Amino acid sequence: MKIIADSAIPFLKGVLEPFAEVRYLPGKAISAADVRDADALLTRTRTRCDAALLAGSRVRLVATATIGFDHIDTAWCTAHGITVTTAAGCNARGVLQWVAAALVHLSRTQGWQPAERTLGVVGVGHVGSLVKTYAEAWGFRVLCCDPPREERERCGFLPLEEVARQADILTFHTPLDDTTRRMAGEELFRRMKPGAVVMNSSRGEVVDGAALLRSGLEWALDVWEHEPDLDPELLGKALLATPHIAGYSEQGKANATAMSVAALARCFGLPLEGWYPPEAAPSVPRPIAWQELCDTIGGVYDIGAESRRLKEHPGDFESLRDRYAYRREYF
Ligand SMILES: O=C(O)[C@H](O)[C@H](O)COP(=O)(O)O
């Protein structure tokens, strides 16, 4: 059995070798020739998994160690008998930490308290649900939008336009697909309060950057259209700018690797179900009060410093991600 794995998936080396020949390659460099005689591909967002890569190969499983799967042509894979698995929810607490750090930063620099702000949450899946729960506990008025969930569950979520109209801060946690691509554009921004803040840690293409520049709004972005080639004006004017690392917590990465290994184990009958990186510190989910968050977050994650680094070295976008010191989840 042969496995091709992105060399930047942490905690993986040595785990699969007793059962398979494993070749580690940089995600961007993985080619059709590399996967032709492979049975499985363990990937991240940097490998486009489509017909151009997979046609004519032996690959039966594409397991991505990420929440997002817009880099995979799932329809083509399904039609060609290739199982696709994702690491749904793996880094939800990592993204929550990014949102928390951004909110604390904004409250300090703009001088407000949570009770004075309405937070709009767009996309209430693994990440958005956590953001909603914690933000409500911190004292924000939280309004949610998730049309597919509202359709299924009738849970009282509001239309996007209504959430945007009332929000002081609008944070996006949607997958990228045809219904969400550029869902935040000119028309939506026109409905928002002047000076409201758009936060995006989902996918860059969910937000129309050129429209944002013309909008009179503020923004804090972790994800960007055309990564790693960022629009210099969008970057320069951002209140916070980070290099697509919102989910880069140690536990988030460990969860992602464990979920990918479990997918391999299921698909190929390997005795690795339940495996978890022994070196990863366990997650400690717990409630945290706003004041404790304000007092502690800077010690774990200095989002302001990270933003300055990216603004000073935009050309280092990919290397800042590659060399990232994964943050510790502490709530
Ligand atoms: O989809 C996700 O899980 C995130 O966007 C993730 O943090 C990006 O993953 P990467 O390809 O950098 O591992």
Coordinates of C-alpha atoms and ligand atoms in Angstrom, one line a residue:
M1 CA 0.0 0.0 0.0
K2 CA 1.2 3.5 -0.8
I3 CA 0.3 6.8 0.8
I4 CA 1.1 10.3 -0.4
A5 CA 1.0 12.8 2.5
D6 CA 1.5 16.5 2.7
S7 CA 4.8 17.0 4.6
A8 CA 3.3 19.8 6.6
I9 CA 0.7 17.6 8.4
P10 CA 2.1 17.5 11.9
F11 CA 2.3 14.5 14.2
L12 CA 2.1 12.0 11.3
K13 CA 5.7 10.9 10.7
G14 CA 6.2 7.2 11.7
V15 CA 2.5 6.5 12.4
L16 CA 1.7 4.9 9.0
E17 CA 5.1 3.4 8.1
P18 CA 4.4 0.0 9.8
F19 CA 1.5 -0.5 7.3
A20 CA 2.4 1.4 4.1
E21 CA 5.0 3.0 2.0
V22 CA 4.6 6.7 2.9
R23 CA 5.9 9.6 0.8
Y24 CA 5.8 13.1 2.2
L25 CA 5.7 16.0 -0.2
P26 CA 5.0 19.7 0.1
G27 CA 1.3 20.2 -0.6
K28 CA 1.7 22.5 -3.5
A29 CA 4.2 20.2 -5.2
I30 CA 2.1 17.0 -5.2
S31 CA 1.6 16.1 -8.9
A32 CA -0.4 13.5 -10.9
A33 CA 2.8 11.5 -11.4
D34 CA 3.3 11.4 -7.6
V35 CA -0.2 10.0 -6.9
R36 CA -0.5 7.7 -9.9
D37 CA 0.4 4.5 -8.0
A38 CA -0.8 5.7 -4.6
D39 CA -3.8 4.2 -2.7
A40 CA -4.5 7.2 -0.5
L41 CA -3.7 10.9 -0.4
L42 CA -3.5 12.8 2.9
T43 CA -3.8 16.4 2.1
R44 CA -4.2 20.0 3.3
T45 CA -5.7 23.0 1.6
R46 CA -2.7 23.6 -0.6
T47 CA -3.3 20.6 -3.0
R48 CA -6.0 20.9 -5.6
C49 CA -7.6 17.4 -5.7
D50 CA -9.4 17.1 -9.0
A51 CA -9.4 15.2 -12.3
A52 CA -6.1 16.8 -13.3
L53 CA -4.4 15.3 -10.2
L54 CA -6.3 12.1 -9.7
A55 CA -7.5 10.8 -13.1
G56 CA -6.0 7.4 -14.0
S57 CA -4.5 7.0 -10.5
R58 CA -5.1 4.2 -8.0
V59 CA -6.2 6.6 -5.3
R60 CA -9.3 5.3 -3.3
L61 CA -9.2 7.8 -0.5
V62 CA -8.5 11.5 -0.2
A63 CA -8.5 12.5 3.4
T64 CA -8.0 16.2 4.1
A65 CA -6.6 17.3 7.5
T66 CA -8.7 20.5 7.3
I67 CA -12.3 21.7 8.0
G68 CA -12.6 23.2 4.5
F69 CA -12.8 21.1 1.4
D70 CA -13.1 23.6 -1.4
H71 CA -9.8 22.4 -2.7
I72 CA -11.3 19.0 -3.5
D73 CA -13.6 18.3 -6.4
T74 CA -15.9 16.1 -4.4
A75 CA -18.4 15.4 -7.2
W76 CA -15.6 14.2 -9.5
C77 CA -14.1 12.0 -6.7
T78 CA -17.5 10.5 -5.8
A79 CA -18.2 9.8 -9.5
H80 CA -14.9 8.0 -9.8
G81 CA -15.2 5.9 -6.6
I82 CA -12.8 7.9 -4.5
T83 CA -13.9 8.4 -0.9
V84 CA -13.3 11.9 0.5
T85 CA -13.1 12.6 4.2
T86 CA -12.6 15.9 6.0
A87 CA -11.6 16.8 9.6
A88 CA -14.9 18.5 10.3
G89 CA -14.7 20.6 13.5
C90 CA -11.1 19.7 14.2
N91 CA -9.9 23.3 14.7
A92 CA -13.1 24.9 15.8
R93 CA -11.6 25.9 19.2
G94 CA -8.5 27.3 17.4
V95 CA -10.7 29.5 15.3
L96 CA -12.7 30.5 18.4
Q97 CA -9.4 31.6 19.9
W98 CA -8.6 33.7 16.9
V99 CA -12.1 35.3 17.1
A100 CA -11.6 35.9 20.9
A101 CA -8.2 37.5 20.4
A102 CA -9.6 39.7 17.7
L103 CA -12.6 40.8 19.8
V104 CA -10.3 41.6 22.8
H105 CA -8.0 43.6 20.5
L106 CA -11.0 45.6 19.0
S107 CA -12.5 46.3 22.4
R108 CA -9.2 47.7 23.6
T109 CA -8.4 49.7 20.5
Q110 CA -12.0 50.9 19.9
G111 CA -12.9 51.3 23.6
W112 CA -16.1 49.3 24.0
Q113 CA -17.4 46.5 26.2
P114 CA -19.2 43.4 24.9
A115 CA -22.6 44.6 26.2
E116 CA -22.4 47.6 23.9
R117 CA -21.9 45.5 20.7
T118 CA -24.0 43.3 18.5
L119 CA -22.1 40.4 16.9
G120 CA -23.4 38.8 13.8
V121 CA -22.4 35.2 13.2
V122 CA -22.7 34.0 9.6
G123 CA -22.5 30.2 9.4
V124 CA -23.4 28.3 12.6
G125 CA -21.6 25.0 12.2
H126 CA -18.8 23.7 14.4
V127 CA -17.0 27.1 14.6
G128 CA -20.0 29.5 14.5
S129 CA -21.8 27.5 17.2
L130 CA -18.8 27.9 19.5
V131 CA -18.4 31.6 18.7
K132 CA -22.1 32.1 19.4
T133 CA -22.0 30.3 22.8
Y134 CA -18.8 32.1 24.1
A135 CA -19.8 35.5 22.7
E136 CA -23.2 35.3 24.4
A137 CA -21.5 34.4 27.7
W138 CA -19.1 37.4 27.2
G139 CA -22.1 39.7 27.0
F140 CA -22.4 40.4 23.3
R141 CA -25.9 40.5 21.7
V142 CA -25.5 37.7 19.2
L143 CA -27.5 37.4 15.9
C144 CA -27.0 34.4 13.8
C145 CA -27.5 33.5 10.1
D146 CA -27.4 30.0 8.6
P147 CA -30.0 29.5 5.9
P148 CA -29.4 25.7 5.5
R149 CA -29.8 25.1 9.3
E150 CA -32.7 27.5 9.5
E151 CA -34.5 25.6 6.7
R152 CA -33.8 22.3 8.4
E153 CA -34.3 23.2 12.1
R154 CA -36.3 26.4 12.2
C155 CA -34.1 27.6 15.0
G156 CA -34.8 31.3 14.8
F157 CA -31.8 32.4 12.8
L158 CA -32.2 35.6 10.7
P159 CA -31.6 36.4 7.0
L160 CA -28.1 37.6 6.2
E161 CA -29.3 41.1 5.3
E162 CA -31.0 41.5 8.7
V163 CA -28.0 40.3 10.7
A164 CA -25.7 42.6 8.6
R165 CA -28.0 45.6 9.2
Q166 CA -27.9 45.2 13.0
A167 CA -24.3 44.0 13.5
D168 CA -21.5 46.1 14.8
I169 CA -19.2 43.2 14.1
L170 CA -20.0 40.5 11.4
T171 CA -18.0 37.3 11.5
F172 CA -18.0 34.7 8.8
H173 CA -17.8 30.9 9.4
T174 CA -19.2 29.4 6.3
P175 CA -17.7 26.8 4.0
L176 CA -16.9 28.1 0.5
D177 CA -19.3 26.9 -2.2
D178 CA -21.4 28.4 -4.9
T179 CA -23.9 29.8 -2.4
T180 CA -21.3 31.5 -0.2
R181 CA -18.7 32.7 -2.8
R182 CA -18.7 36.6 -2.5
M183 CA -21.8 36.5 -0.3
A184 CA -20.3 39.5 1.4
G185 CA -20.2 42.1 -1.3
E186 CA -21.3 45.6 -2.3
E187 CA -25.0 45.0 -1.7
L188 CA -24.5 43.5 1.8
F189 CA -22.0 46.2 2.8
R190 CA -24.4 48.9 1.8
R191 CA -26.8 47.6 4.5
M192 CA -24.3 47.7 7.3
K193 CA -23.7 50.4 9.9
P194 CA -20.8 52.8 8.9
G195 CA -17.7 51.7 10.7
A196 CA -18.9 48.2 11.4
V197 CA -16.2 45.5 11.4
V198 CA -16.2 42.6 9.0
M199 CA -14.2 39.6 10.3
N200 CA -13.4 36.6 8.1
S201 CA -11.7 33.4 9.1
S202 CA -13.5 31.1 6.7
R203 CA -12.3 31.4 3.1
G204 CA -11.1 34.6 1.4
E205 CA -13.5 34.2 -1.5
V206 CA -16.5 34.6 0.8
V207 CA -15.7 38.3 1.0
D208 CA -15.4 40.6 -2.0
G209 CA -12.2 42.5 -1.1
A210 CA -12.6 45.3 -3.7
A211 CA -16.2 46.0 -2.5
L212 CA -14.9 46.0 1.1
L213 CA -12.3 48.6 0.2
R214 CA -15.1 50.9 -1.2
S215 CA -17.5 50.2 1.7
G216 CA -16.5 52.6 4.5
L217 CA -16.4 49.6 6.8
E218 CA -13.5 48.2 8.9
W219 CA -12.1 44.7 8.6
A220 CA -10.1 42.0 10.4
L221 CA -9.1 39.2 8.0
D222 CA -7.3 35.8 8.4
V223 CA -8.2 34.6 4.9
W224 CA -7.8 36.4 1.6
E225 CA -8.8 36.2 -2.0
H226 CA -5.9 35.0 -4.2
E227 CA -3.7 33.7 -1.3
P228 CA -0.8 34.1 -1.0
D229 CA -0.9 37.2 -3.2
L230 CA -2.7 39.7 -1.0
D231 CA -4.2 43.0 -2.2
P232 CA -1.8 45.5 -0.6
E233 CA -4.5 48.0 0.1
L234 CA -6.8 45.5 1.8
L235 CA -3.9 44.3 3.9
G236 CA -2.6 47.8 4.7
K237 CA -6.0 49.1 5.9
A238 CA -7.0 46.0 7.9
L239 CA -7.5 46.5 11.6
L240 CA -6.0 43.0 11.9
A241 CA -4.4 40.8 9.2
T242 CA -3.2 37.3 9.8
P243 CA -1.9 34.6 7.4
H244 CA -4.7 32.0 7.3
I245 CA -3.8 30.6 10.7
A246 CA -7.0 31.1 12.7
G247 CA -7.3 27.3 13.2
Y248 CA -3.6 26.8 13.9
S249 CA -3.8 25.5 17.5
E250 CA -1.8 22.5 18.6
Q251 CA -5.0 20.6 19.5
G252 CA -6.7 21.6 16.3
K253 CA -3.8 20.2 14.3
A254 CA -3.6 17.0 16.4
N255 CA -7.3 16.5 16.0
A256 CA -7.0 16.9 12.2
T257 CA -4.2 14.4 11.9
A258 CA -6.0 11.9 14.2
M259 CA -9.2 12.2 12.0
S260 CA -7.2 11.6 8.8
V261 CA -5.5 8.6 10.3
A262 CA -8.9 7.3 11.5
A263 CA -10.3 7.7 7.9
L264 CA -7.3 5.7 6.5
A265 CA -7.8 3.0 9.2
R266 CA -11.5 2.7 8.3
C267 CA -11.0 2.6 4.5
F268 CA -8.1 0.2 4.5
G269 CA -8.7 -1.8 7.7
L270 CA -5.6 -0.6 9.5
P271 CA -5.4 -1.2 13.3
L272 CA -5.2 2.6 14.0
E273 CA -8.7 3.5 14.9
G274 CA -8.7 5.7 18.0
W275 CA -5.0 6.7 17.5
Y276 CA -4.2 10.2 18.8
P277 CA -0.8 12.0 18.7
P278 CA 0.7 11.1 22.1
E279 CA 2.8 14.2 22.2
A280 CA -0.1 16.6 21.8
A281 CA -1.3 18.2 25.1
P282 CA -5.0 17.6 25.7
S283 CA -7.5 20.3 25.0
V284 CA -9.2 21.9 28.1
P285 CA -12.6 23.1 26.9
R286 CA -14.1 25.3 29.6
P287 CA -16.1 28.5 29.9
I288 CA -14.0 31.7 30.3
A289 CA -15.2 35.1 31.5
W290 CA -14.6 38.2 29.4
Q291 CA -12.3 39.7 32.1
E292 CA -10.2 36.5 32.4
L293 CA -10.0 36.3 28.6
C294 CA -8.8 40.0 28.4
D295 CA -6.2 39.2 31.2
T296 CA -4.8 36.0 29.6
I297 CA -5.2 35.9 25.8
G298 CA -2.1 38.1 25.1
G299 CA 0.1 35.6 27.0
V300 CA -1.0 32.8 24.6
Y301 CA -1.7 34.7 21.4
D302 CA -0.5 38.2 20.5
I303 CA -2.7 38.8 17.5
G304 CA -1.6 42.4 17.2
A305 CA 2.1 41.4 16.8
E306 CA 1.1 38.7 14.3
S307 CA -0.8 41.3 12.3
R308 CA 2.2 43.7 12.3
R309 CA 4.5 40.9 11.1
L310 CA 2.3 40.1 8.1
K311 CA 1.8 43.7 7.2
E312 CA 5.6 44.2 7.3
H313 CA 6.3 41.0 5.3
P314 CA 3.4 40.2 3.1
G315 CA 5.6 38.2 0.8
D316 CA 6.2 35.8 3.7
F317 CA 2.5 34.7 3.8
E318 CA 3.2 31.0 3.1
S319 CA 6.4 30.8 5.2
L320 CA 4.7 32.4 8.2
R321 CA 2.1 29.6 8.0
D322 CA 4.7 26.9 7.4
R323 CA 6.8 28.0 10.4
Y324 CA 3.9 28.7 12.7
A325 CA 4.3 27.9 16.4
Y326 CA 0.9 26.2 17.0
R327 CA -1.0 28.0 19.8
R328 CA -2.2 26.3 22.9
E329 CA -5.9 26.0 23.4
Y330 CA -6.7 26.9 27.0
F331 CA -10.5 27.3 26.9
Ligands
LIG1 O1 -9.9 24.4 6.5 C1 -9.3 24.5 7.5 O2 -9.3 23.6 8.4 C2 -8.4 25.7 7.8 O3 -8.6 26.7 6.8 C3 -7.0 25.3 8.0 O4 -6.5 25.9 9.1 C4 -6.0 25.5 6.8 O5 -5.3 24.4 6.7 P1 -3.9 24.1 6.1 O6 -4.1 23.8 4.7 O7 -3.1 25.3 6.3 O8 -3.4 23.0 6.9

